[in-house]
Short mmCIF file of C-alpha atoms and ligand atoms in Angstrom, two decimals:
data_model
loop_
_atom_site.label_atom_id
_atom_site.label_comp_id
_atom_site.label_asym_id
_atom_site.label_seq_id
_atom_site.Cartn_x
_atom_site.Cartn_y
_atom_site.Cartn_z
CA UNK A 12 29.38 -5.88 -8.45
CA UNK A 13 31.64 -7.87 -10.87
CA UNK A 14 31.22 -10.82 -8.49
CA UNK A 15 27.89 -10.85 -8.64
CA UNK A 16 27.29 -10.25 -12.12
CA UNK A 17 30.11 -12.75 -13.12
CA UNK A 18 27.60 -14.98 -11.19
CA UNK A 19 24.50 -14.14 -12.94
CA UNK A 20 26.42 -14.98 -15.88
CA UNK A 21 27.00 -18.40 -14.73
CA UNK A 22 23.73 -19.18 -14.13
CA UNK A 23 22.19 -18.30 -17.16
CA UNK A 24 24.85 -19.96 -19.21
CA UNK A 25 24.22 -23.12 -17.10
CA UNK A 26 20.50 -22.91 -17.93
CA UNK A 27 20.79 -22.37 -21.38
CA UNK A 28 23.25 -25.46 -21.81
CA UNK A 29 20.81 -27.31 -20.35
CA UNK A 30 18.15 -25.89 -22.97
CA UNK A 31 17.98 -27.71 -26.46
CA UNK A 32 18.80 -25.96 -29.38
CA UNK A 33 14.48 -25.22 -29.84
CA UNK A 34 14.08 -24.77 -26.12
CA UNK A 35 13.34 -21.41 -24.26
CA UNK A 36 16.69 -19.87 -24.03
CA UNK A 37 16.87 -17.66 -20.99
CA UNK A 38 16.38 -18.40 -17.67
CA UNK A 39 13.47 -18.62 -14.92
CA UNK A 40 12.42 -15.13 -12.95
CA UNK A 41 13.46 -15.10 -9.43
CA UNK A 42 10.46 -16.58 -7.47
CA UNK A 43 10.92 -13.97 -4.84
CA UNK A 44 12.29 -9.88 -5.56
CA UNK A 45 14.72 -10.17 -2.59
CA UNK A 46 12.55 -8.90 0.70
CA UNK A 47 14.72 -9.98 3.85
CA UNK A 48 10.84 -9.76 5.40
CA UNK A 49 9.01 -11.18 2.91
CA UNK A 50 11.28 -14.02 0.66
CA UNK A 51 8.42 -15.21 -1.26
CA UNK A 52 7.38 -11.52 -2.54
CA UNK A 53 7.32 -10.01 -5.25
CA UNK A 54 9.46 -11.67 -8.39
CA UNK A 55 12.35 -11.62 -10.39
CA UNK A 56 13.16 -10.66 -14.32
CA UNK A 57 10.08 -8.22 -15.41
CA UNK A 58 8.65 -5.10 -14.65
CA UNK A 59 4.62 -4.86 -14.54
CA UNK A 60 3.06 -1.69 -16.18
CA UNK A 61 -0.70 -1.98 -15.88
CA UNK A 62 -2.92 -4.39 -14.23
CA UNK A 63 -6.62 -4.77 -15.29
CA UNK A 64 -8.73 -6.45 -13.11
CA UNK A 65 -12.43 -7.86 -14.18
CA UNK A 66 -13.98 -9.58 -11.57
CA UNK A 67 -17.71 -11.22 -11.54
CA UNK A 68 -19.24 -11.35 -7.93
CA UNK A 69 -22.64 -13.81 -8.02
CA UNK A 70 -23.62 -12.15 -4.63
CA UNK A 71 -23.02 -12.81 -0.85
CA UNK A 72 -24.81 -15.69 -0.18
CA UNK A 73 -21.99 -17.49 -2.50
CA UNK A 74 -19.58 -15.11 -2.57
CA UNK A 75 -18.74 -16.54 -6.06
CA UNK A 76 -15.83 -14.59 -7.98
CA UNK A 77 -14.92 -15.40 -11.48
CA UNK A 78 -11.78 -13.02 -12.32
CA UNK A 79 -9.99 -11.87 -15.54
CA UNK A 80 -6.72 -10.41 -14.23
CA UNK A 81 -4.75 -8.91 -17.72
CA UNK A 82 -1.20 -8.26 -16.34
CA UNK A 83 0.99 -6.40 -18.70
CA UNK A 84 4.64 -6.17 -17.84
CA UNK A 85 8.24 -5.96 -19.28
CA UNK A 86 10.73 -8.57 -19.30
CA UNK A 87 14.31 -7.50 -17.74
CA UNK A 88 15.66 -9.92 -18.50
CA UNK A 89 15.46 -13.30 -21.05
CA UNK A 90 12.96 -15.33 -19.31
CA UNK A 91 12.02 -19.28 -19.90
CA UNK A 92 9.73 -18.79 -16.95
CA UNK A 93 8.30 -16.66 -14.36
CA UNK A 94 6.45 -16.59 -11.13
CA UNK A 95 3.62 -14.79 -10.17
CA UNK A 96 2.14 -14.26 -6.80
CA UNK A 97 -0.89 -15.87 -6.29
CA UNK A 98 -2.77 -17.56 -3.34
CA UNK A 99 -6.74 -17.00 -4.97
CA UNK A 100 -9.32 -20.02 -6.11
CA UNK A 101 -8.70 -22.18 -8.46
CA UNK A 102 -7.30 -21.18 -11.92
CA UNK A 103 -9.46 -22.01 -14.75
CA UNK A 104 -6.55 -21.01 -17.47
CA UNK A 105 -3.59 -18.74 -17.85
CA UNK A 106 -2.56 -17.36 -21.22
CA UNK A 107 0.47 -15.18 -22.40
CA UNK A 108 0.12 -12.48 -24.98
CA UNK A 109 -2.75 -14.86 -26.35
CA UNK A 110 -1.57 -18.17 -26.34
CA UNK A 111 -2.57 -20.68 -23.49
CA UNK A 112 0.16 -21.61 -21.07
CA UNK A 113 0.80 -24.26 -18.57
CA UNK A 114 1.32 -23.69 -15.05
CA UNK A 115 2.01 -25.13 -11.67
CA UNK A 116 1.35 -23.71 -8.14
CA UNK A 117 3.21 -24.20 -5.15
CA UNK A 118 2.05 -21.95 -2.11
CA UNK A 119 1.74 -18.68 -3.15
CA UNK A 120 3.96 -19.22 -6.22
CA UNK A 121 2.01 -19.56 -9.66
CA UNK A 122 5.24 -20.05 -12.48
CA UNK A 123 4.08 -19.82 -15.92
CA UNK A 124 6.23 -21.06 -18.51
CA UNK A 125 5.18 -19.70 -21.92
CA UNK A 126 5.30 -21.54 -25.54
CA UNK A 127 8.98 -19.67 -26.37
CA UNK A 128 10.77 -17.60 -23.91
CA UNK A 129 10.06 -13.87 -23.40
CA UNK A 130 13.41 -11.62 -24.83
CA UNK A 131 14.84 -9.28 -22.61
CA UNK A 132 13.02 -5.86 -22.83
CA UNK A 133 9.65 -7.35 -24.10
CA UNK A 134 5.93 -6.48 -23.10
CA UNK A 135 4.02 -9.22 -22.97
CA UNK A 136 0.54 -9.92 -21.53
CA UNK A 137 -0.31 -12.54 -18.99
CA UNK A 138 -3.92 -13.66 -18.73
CA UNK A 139 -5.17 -15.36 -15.69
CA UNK A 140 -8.65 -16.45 -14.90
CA UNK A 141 -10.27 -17.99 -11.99
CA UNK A 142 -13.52 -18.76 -10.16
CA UNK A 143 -14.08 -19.48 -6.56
CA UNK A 144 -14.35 -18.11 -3.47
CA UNK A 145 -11.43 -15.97 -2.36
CA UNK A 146 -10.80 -15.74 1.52
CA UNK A 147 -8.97 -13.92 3.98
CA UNK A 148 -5.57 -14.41 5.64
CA UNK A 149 -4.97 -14.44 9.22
CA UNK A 150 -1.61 -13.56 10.60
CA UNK A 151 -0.39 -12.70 13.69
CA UNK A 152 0.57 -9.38 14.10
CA UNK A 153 -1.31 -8.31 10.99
CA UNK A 154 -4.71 -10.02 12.04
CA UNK A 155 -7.38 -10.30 8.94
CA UNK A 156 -6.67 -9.25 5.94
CA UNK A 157 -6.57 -9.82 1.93
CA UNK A 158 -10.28 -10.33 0.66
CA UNK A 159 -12.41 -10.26 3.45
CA UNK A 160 -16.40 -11.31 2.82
CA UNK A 161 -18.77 -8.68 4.49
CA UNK A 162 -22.38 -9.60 5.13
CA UNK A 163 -23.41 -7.79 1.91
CA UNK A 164 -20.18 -8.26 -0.07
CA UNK A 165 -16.46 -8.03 0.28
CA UNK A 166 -13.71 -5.44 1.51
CA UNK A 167 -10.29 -6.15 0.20
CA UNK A 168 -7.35 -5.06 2.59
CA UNK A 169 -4.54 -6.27 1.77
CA UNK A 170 -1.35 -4.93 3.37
CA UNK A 171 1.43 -6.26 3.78
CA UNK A 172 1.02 -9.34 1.97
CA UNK A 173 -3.03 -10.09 0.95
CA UNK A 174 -2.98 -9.42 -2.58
CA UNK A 175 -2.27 -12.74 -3.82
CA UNK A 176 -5.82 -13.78 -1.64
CA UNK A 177 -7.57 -12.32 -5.00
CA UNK A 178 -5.56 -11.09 -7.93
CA UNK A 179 -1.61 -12.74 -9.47
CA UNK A 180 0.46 -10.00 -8.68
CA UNK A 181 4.24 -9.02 -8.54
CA UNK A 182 3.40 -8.65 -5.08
CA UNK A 183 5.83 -6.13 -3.63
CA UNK A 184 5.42 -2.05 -3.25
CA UNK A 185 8.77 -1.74 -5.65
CA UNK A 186 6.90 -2.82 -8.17
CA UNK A 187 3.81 -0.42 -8.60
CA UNK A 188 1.65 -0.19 -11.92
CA UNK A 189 -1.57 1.60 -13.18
CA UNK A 190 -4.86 -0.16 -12.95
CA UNK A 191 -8.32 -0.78 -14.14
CA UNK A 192 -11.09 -2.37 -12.09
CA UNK A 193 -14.17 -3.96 -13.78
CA UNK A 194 -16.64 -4.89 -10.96
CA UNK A 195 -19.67 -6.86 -12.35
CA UNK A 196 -22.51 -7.27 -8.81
CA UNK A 197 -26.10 -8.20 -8.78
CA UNK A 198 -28.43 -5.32 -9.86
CA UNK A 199 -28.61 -3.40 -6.17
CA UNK A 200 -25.36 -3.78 -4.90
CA UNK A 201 -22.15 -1.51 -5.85
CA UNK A 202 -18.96 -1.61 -5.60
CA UNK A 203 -16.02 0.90 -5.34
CA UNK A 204 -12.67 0.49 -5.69
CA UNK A 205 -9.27 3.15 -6.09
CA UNK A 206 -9.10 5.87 -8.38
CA UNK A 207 -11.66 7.56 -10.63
CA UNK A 208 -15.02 5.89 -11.33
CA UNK A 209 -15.90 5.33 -15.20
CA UNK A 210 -19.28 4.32 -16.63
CA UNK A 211 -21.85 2.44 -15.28
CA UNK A 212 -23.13 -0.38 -17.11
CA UNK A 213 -26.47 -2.22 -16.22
CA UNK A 214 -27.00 -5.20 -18.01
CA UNK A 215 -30.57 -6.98 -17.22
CA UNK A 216 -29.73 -8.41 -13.42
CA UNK A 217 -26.28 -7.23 -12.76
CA UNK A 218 -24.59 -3.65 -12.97
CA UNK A 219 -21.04 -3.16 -14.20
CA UNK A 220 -18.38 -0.66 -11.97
CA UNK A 221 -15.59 0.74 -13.79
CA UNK A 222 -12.88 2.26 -11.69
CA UNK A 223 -9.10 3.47 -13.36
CA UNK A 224 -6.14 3.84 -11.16
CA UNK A 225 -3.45 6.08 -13.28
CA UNK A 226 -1.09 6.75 -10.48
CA UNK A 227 1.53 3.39 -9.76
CA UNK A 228 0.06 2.19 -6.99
CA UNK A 229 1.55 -1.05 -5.44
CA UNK A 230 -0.30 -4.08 -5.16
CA UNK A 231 -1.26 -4.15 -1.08
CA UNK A 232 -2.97 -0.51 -1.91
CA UNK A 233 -5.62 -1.92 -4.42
CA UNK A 234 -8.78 -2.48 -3.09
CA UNK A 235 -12.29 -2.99 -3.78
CA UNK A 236 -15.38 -2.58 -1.95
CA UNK A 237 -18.69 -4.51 -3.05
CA UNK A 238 -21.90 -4.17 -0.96
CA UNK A 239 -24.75 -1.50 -0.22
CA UNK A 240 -23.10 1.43 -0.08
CA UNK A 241 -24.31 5.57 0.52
CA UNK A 242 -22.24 7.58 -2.18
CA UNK A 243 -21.39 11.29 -1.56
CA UNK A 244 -19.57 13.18 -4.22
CA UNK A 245 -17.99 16.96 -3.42
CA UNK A 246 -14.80 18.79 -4.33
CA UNK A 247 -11.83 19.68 -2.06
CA UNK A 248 -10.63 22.73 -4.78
CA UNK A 249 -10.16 20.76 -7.55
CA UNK A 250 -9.78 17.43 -6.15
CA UNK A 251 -12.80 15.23 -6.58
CA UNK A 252 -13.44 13.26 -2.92
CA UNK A 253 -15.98 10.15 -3.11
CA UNK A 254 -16.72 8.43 -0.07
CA UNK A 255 -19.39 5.31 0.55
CA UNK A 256 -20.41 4.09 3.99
CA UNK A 257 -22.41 1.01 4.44
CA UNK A 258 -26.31 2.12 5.54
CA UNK A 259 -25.25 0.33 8.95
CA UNK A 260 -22.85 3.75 9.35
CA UNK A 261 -25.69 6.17 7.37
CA UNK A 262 -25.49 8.58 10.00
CA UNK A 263 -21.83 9.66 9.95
CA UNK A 264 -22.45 9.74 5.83
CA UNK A 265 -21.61 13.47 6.35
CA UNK A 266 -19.02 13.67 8.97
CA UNK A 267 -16.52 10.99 6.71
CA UNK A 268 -17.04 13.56 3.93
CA UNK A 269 -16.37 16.39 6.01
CA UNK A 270 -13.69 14.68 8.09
CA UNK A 271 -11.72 13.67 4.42
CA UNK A 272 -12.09 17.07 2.91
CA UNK A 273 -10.52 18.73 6.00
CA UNK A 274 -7.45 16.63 5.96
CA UNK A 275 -7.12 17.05 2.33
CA UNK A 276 -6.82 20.41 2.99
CA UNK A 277 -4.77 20.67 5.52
CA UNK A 278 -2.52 17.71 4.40
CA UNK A 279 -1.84 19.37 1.08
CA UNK A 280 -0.96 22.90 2.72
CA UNK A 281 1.46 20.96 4.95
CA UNK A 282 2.94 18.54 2.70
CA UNK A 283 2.82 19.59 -0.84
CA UNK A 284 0.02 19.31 -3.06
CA UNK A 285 -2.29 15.97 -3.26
CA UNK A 286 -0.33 13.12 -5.61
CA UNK A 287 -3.61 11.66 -6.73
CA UNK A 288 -6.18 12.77 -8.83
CA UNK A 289 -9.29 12.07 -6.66
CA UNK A 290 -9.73 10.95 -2.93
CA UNK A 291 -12.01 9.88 -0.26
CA UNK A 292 -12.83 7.04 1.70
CA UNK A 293 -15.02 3.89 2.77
CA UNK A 294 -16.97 2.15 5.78
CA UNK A 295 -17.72 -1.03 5.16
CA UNK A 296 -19.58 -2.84 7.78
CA UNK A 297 -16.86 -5.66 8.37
CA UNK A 298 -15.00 -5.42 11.93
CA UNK A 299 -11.20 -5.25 10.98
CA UNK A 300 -10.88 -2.66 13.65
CA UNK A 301 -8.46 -0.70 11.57
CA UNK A 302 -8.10 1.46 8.79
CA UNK A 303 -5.90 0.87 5.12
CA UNK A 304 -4.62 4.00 2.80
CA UNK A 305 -5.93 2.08 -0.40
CA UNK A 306 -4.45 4.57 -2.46
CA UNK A 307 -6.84 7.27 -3.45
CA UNK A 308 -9.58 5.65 -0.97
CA UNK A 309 -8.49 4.67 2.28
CA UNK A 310 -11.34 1.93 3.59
CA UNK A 311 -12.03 1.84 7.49
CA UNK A 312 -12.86 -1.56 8.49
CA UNK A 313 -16.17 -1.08 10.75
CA UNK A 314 -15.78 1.92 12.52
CA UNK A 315 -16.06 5.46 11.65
CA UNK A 316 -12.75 6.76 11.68
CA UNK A 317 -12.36 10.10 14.09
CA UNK A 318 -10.50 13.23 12.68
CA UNK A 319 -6.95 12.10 13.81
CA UNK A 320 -7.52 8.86 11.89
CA UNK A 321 -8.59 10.49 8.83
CA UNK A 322 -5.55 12.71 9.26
CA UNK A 323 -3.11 9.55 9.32
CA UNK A 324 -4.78 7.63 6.27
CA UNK A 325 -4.80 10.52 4.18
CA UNK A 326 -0.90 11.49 5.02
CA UNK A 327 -0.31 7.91 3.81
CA UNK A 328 -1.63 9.31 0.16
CA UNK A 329 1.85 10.92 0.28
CA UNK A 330 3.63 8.83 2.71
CA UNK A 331 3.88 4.98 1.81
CA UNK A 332 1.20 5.39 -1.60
CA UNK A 333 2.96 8.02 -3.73
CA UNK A 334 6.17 7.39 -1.55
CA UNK A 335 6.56 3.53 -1.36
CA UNK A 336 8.71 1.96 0.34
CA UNK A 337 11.70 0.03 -1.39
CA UNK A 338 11.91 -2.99 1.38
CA UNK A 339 9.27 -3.60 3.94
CA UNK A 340 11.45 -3.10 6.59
CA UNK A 341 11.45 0.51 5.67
CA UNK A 342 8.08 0.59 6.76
CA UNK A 343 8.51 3.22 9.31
CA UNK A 344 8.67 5.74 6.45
CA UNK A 345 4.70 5.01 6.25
CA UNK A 346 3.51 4.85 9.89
CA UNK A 347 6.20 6.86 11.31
CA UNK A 348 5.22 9.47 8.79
CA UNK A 349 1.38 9.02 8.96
CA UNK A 350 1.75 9.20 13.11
CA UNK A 351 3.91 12.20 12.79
CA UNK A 352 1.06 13.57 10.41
CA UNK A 353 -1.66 13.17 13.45
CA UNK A 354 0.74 14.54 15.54
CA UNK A 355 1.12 17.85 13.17
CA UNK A 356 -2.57 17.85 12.70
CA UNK A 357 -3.27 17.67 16.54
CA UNK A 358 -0.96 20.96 17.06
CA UNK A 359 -2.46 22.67 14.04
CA UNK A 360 -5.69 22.17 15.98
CA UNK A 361 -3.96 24.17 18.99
CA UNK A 362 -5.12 21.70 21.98
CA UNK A 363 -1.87 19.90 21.72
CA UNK A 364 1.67 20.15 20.52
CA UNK A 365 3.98 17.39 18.75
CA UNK A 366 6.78 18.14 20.91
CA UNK A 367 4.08 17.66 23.98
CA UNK A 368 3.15 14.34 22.84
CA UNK A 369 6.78 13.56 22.30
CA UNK A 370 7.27 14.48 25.72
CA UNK A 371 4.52 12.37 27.35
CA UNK A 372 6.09 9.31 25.37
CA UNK A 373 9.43 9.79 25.81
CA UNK A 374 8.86 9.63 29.80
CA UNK A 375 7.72 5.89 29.32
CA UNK A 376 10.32 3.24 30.19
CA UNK A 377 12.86 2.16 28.07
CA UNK A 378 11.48 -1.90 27.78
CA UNK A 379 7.92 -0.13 26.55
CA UNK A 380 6.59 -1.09 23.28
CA UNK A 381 7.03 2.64 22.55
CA UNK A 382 11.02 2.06 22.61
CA UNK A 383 10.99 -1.60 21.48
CA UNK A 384 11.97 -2.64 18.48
CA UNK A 385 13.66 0.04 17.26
CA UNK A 386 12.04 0.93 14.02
CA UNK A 387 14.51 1.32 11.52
CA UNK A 388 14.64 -2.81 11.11
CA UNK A 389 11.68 -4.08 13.41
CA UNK A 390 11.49 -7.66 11.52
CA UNK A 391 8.34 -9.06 9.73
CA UNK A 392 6.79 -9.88 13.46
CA UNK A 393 6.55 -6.42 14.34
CA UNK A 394 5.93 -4.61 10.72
CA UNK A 395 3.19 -3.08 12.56
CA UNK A 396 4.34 -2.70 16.38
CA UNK A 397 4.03 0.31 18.27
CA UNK A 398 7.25 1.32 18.43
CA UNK A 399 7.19 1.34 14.09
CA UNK A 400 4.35 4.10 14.78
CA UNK A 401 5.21 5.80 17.86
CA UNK A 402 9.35 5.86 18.02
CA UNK A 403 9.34 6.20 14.36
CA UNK A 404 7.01 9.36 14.81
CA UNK A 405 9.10 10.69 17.53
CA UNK A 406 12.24 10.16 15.18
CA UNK A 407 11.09 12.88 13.04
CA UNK A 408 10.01 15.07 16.17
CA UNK A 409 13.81 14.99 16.67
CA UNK A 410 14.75 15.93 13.47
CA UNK A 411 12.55 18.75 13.66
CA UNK A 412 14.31 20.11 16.93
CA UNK A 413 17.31 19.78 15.11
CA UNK A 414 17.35 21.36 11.92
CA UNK A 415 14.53 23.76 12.99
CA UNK A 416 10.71 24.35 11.13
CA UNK A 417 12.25 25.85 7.86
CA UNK A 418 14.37 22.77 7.02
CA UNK A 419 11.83 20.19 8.97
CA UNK A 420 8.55 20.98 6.76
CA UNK A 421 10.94 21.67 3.43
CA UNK A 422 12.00 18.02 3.84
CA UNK A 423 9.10 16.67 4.25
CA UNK A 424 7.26 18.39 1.19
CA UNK A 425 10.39 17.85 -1.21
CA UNK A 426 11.30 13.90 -0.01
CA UNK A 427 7.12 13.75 -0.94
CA UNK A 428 7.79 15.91 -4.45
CA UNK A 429 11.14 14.41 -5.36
CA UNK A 430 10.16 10.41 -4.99
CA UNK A 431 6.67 11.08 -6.25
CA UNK A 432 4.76 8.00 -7.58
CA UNK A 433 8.14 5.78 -7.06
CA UNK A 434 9.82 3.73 -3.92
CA UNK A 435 12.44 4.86 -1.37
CA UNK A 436 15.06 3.26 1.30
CA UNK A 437 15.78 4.85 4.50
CA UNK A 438 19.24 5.66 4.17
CA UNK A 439 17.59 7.70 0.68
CA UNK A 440 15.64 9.76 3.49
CA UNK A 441 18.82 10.25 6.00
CA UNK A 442 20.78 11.29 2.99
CA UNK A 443 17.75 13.44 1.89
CA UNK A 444 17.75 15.01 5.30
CA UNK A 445 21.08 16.07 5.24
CA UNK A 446 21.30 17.44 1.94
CA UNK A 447 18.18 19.88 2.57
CA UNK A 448 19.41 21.04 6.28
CA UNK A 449 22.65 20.59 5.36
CA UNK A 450 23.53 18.93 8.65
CA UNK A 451 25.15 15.86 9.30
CA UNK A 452 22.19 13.61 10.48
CA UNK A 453 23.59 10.27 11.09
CA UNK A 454 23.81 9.83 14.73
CA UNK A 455 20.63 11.32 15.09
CA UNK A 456 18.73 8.85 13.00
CA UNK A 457 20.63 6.05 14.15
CA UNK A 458 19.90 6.59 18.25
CA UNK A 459 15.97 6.86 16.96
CA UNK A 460 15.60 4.03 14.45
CA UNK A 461 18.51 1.88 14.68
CA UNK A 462 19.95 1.47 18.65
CA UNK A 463 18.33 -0.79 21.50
CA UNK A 464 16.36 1.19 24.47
CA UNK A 465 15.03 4.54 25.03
CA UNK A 466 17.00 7.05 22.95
CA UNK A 467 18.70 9.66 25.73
CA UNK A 468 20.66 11.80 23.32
CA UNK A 469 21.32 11.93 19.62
N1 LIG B 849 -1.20 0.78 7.27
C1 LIG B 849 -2.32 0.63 8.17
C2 LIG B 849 -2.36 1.92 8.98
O1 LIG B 849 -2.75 2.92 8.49
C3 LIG B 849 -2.22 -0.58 9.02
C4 LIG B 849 -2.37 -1.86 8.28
C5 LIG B 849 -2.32 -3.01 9.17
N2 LIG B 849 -2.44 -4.22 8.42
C6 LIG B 849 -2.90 -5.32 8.94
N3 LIG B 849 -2.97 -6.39 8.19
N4 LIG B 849 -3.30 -5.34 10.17
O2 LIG B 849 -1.86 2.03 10.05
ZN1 ZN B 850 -0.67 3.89 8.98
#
């Protein structure tokens, strides 16, 4: 600690000697927020409270975009500079709290210096613009994601790292915010995004979509959805549920309405009650082949999503969107979590039990991509590898034969009340565990997440 900070010291000093007496005193913002997965994510020295997002869409046969992204955020520290992540079309100006500012790009790295630095503990407002055509990223391992153009429109799905594909972000879940989305189409189309839908506004050829996040929501969770959509509204007790399908999925309107209000239900009676204020969900008619937890309005990427997939996107509301994680190679505290949740949700249904379908997986082989990598630190390669899903799942499986029902489910419900709307480590859960079963926990956890091969006993 006093290593470190006599080192931060050192720095700054040696940047501000090398500022004139009228330059920006301070120093730069770290141009990455220290992700051993991700180094380029996220940034260094401020604190983003709200993002509001306006974007223009001429229509699919450009795909056009001109975007007014407001970022407000607090400076932690003095800054001369800072970085934003952003990958989009080309900026047409960038201003801060009103004044213009210059800026360079390098990769995914836009640094904005502004006319006189920003003093520790300062809001300030960054406004960028752009116009162009955002795109998609293609990774392997992750496949297509970020802004993705649909025949009609555009699905954005952006985990882990697409965000910067359409909108300057602080791009990491550690840093969540609140958000507004202002979606301007062409008279006929819609477009949906998280959160709770405002006012419509039509004006002559193009209709306005207002959409208002409130909960933090990191910055791989926001979404939007632009295209023909079907709209059903209902209520799941006092929780408003929206879902849209494109017409190509018409028919199973009703059964993703139906499908979403059942796991609401049964979610919330398991876990805790709902963290958001509305829910729902969207098929969009692009083939992704998989499903996101946007947060508030998980989008399935051309296919209708079956009752056990439903299940898992809406346990993400609690697990991975209200609960974040703090690194990404925590990530097993989402999909571990979620796949547990489908697990729960297949035993509730009485066909099957979790400890069954632990069973069946723990007789596979010990060099099966059930086993390998362990999940606790899979690397960026295999953020999404079975083993994150299935062995992380199965982790909690042994947790609950260990500390029994009572303690298992109370866990669960108070890890989802007591890091509500924040971020979390692993070792925060472990020590969680222990402290509500009052058990000591650590070999168990480390045999399940941590050690090479098939776990034999923990
Ligand atoms: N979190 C998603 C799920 O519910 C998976 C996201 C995968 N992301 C990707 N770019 N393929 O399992
Ligand atoms: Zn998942």
């Amino acid at each position: 600690m006093t290593t470190a900070l006599a080192a931060a010291t050192l720095l700054v000093s040696a940047h501000g000697a090398s500022a004139t007496a009228d330059g920006p005193p301070g120093a730069p913002g770290a141009a990455g927020i220290g992700d051993a997965y991700f180094p380029g994510a996220g940034n260094g020295g401020y604190d983003v409270a709200h993002y509001d997002v306006a974007l223009a869409y001429a229509g699919p046969r450009t795909g056009e975009v001109d975007a007014t992204i407001a970022v407000t955020a607090r400076a932690t520290q003095d800054l001369s500079a800072f970085n934003l992540d952003y990958s989009g079309p080309r900026i047409v100006g960038v201003t801060v709290d009103g004044r213009s500012a210059p800026y360079t790009r390098a990769g995914q790295e836009l640094t904005v210096t502004p006319g006189a630095a920003i003093p520790d503990g300062r809001t300030f407002t960054t406004i960028v613009r752009y116009a162009g055509r955002p795109g998609p990223v293609r990774k392997q391992g992750a496949g297509t994601y970020g802004w993705v153009p649909s025949k009609d429109g555009a699905l954005v799905v952006a985990e882990p790292d697409g965000a910067p594909t359409w909108l300057p972000v602080n791009d990491h879940p550690r840093d969540k915010a609140t958000w507004s989305f202002r979606v301007t189409v062409p008279k006929g189309l819609r477009a949906l995004a998280n959160g709770t839908p405002g006012p419509t506004v039509q004006d002559g050829a193009t209709t306005t979509y207002r959409w208002d996040e409130r909960s933090p929501m990191a910055t791989y969770l926001a979404t939007v959805a632009i295209g023909s959509f079907q709209v059903r509204e209902t209520m799941a007790g006092r929780i408003p549920v929206i879902t849209a399908v494109d017409p190509k999925f018409a028919a199973s309107a009703k059964e993703l309405e139906s499908r979403t209000v059942k796991a609401l239900t049964w979610a919330s009676s398991v876990f805790g009650p709902y963290p958001f204020a509305t829910a729902g969900g969207i098929v969009d008619d692009v083939r992704l082949d998989y499903g996101l937890e946007t947060q508030e309005r998980p989008v399935y990427g051309g296919f209708v999503p079956d009752d056990d997939f439903v299940a898992h996107e809406m346990a993400h509301q609690w697990f991975g969107d209200s609960v974040s994680v703090h690194e990404w190679r925590d990530i097993w505290l989402n999909e571990g979590f979620a796949t547990y949740a489908e697990w729960l949700w297949r035993e509730h249904g009485g066909k099957d039990s979790a400890k069954k379908i632990f069973q069946r997986y723990h007789a596979q082989p010990a060099g099966s991509p059930v086993f390998v990598p362990p999940p606790g630190d899979p690397g960026a390669r295999h953020l999404f590898g079975f083993s994150v899903y299935v062995r992380g799942a199965m982790c909690l499986q042994a947790l609950r034969d260990r500390v029994g029902d009572p303690a298992f489910f109370s866990i669960l419900r108070t890890w989802a009340d007591a890091r509500r709307d924040s971020s979390a480590t692993t070792s925060q859960f472990i020590a969680h565990a222990e402290r509500v079963s009052g058990k000591k926990l650590g070999t168990l956890f480390t045999a399940w997440l941590f050690t090479p091969g098939k776990p034999e006993k923990w």
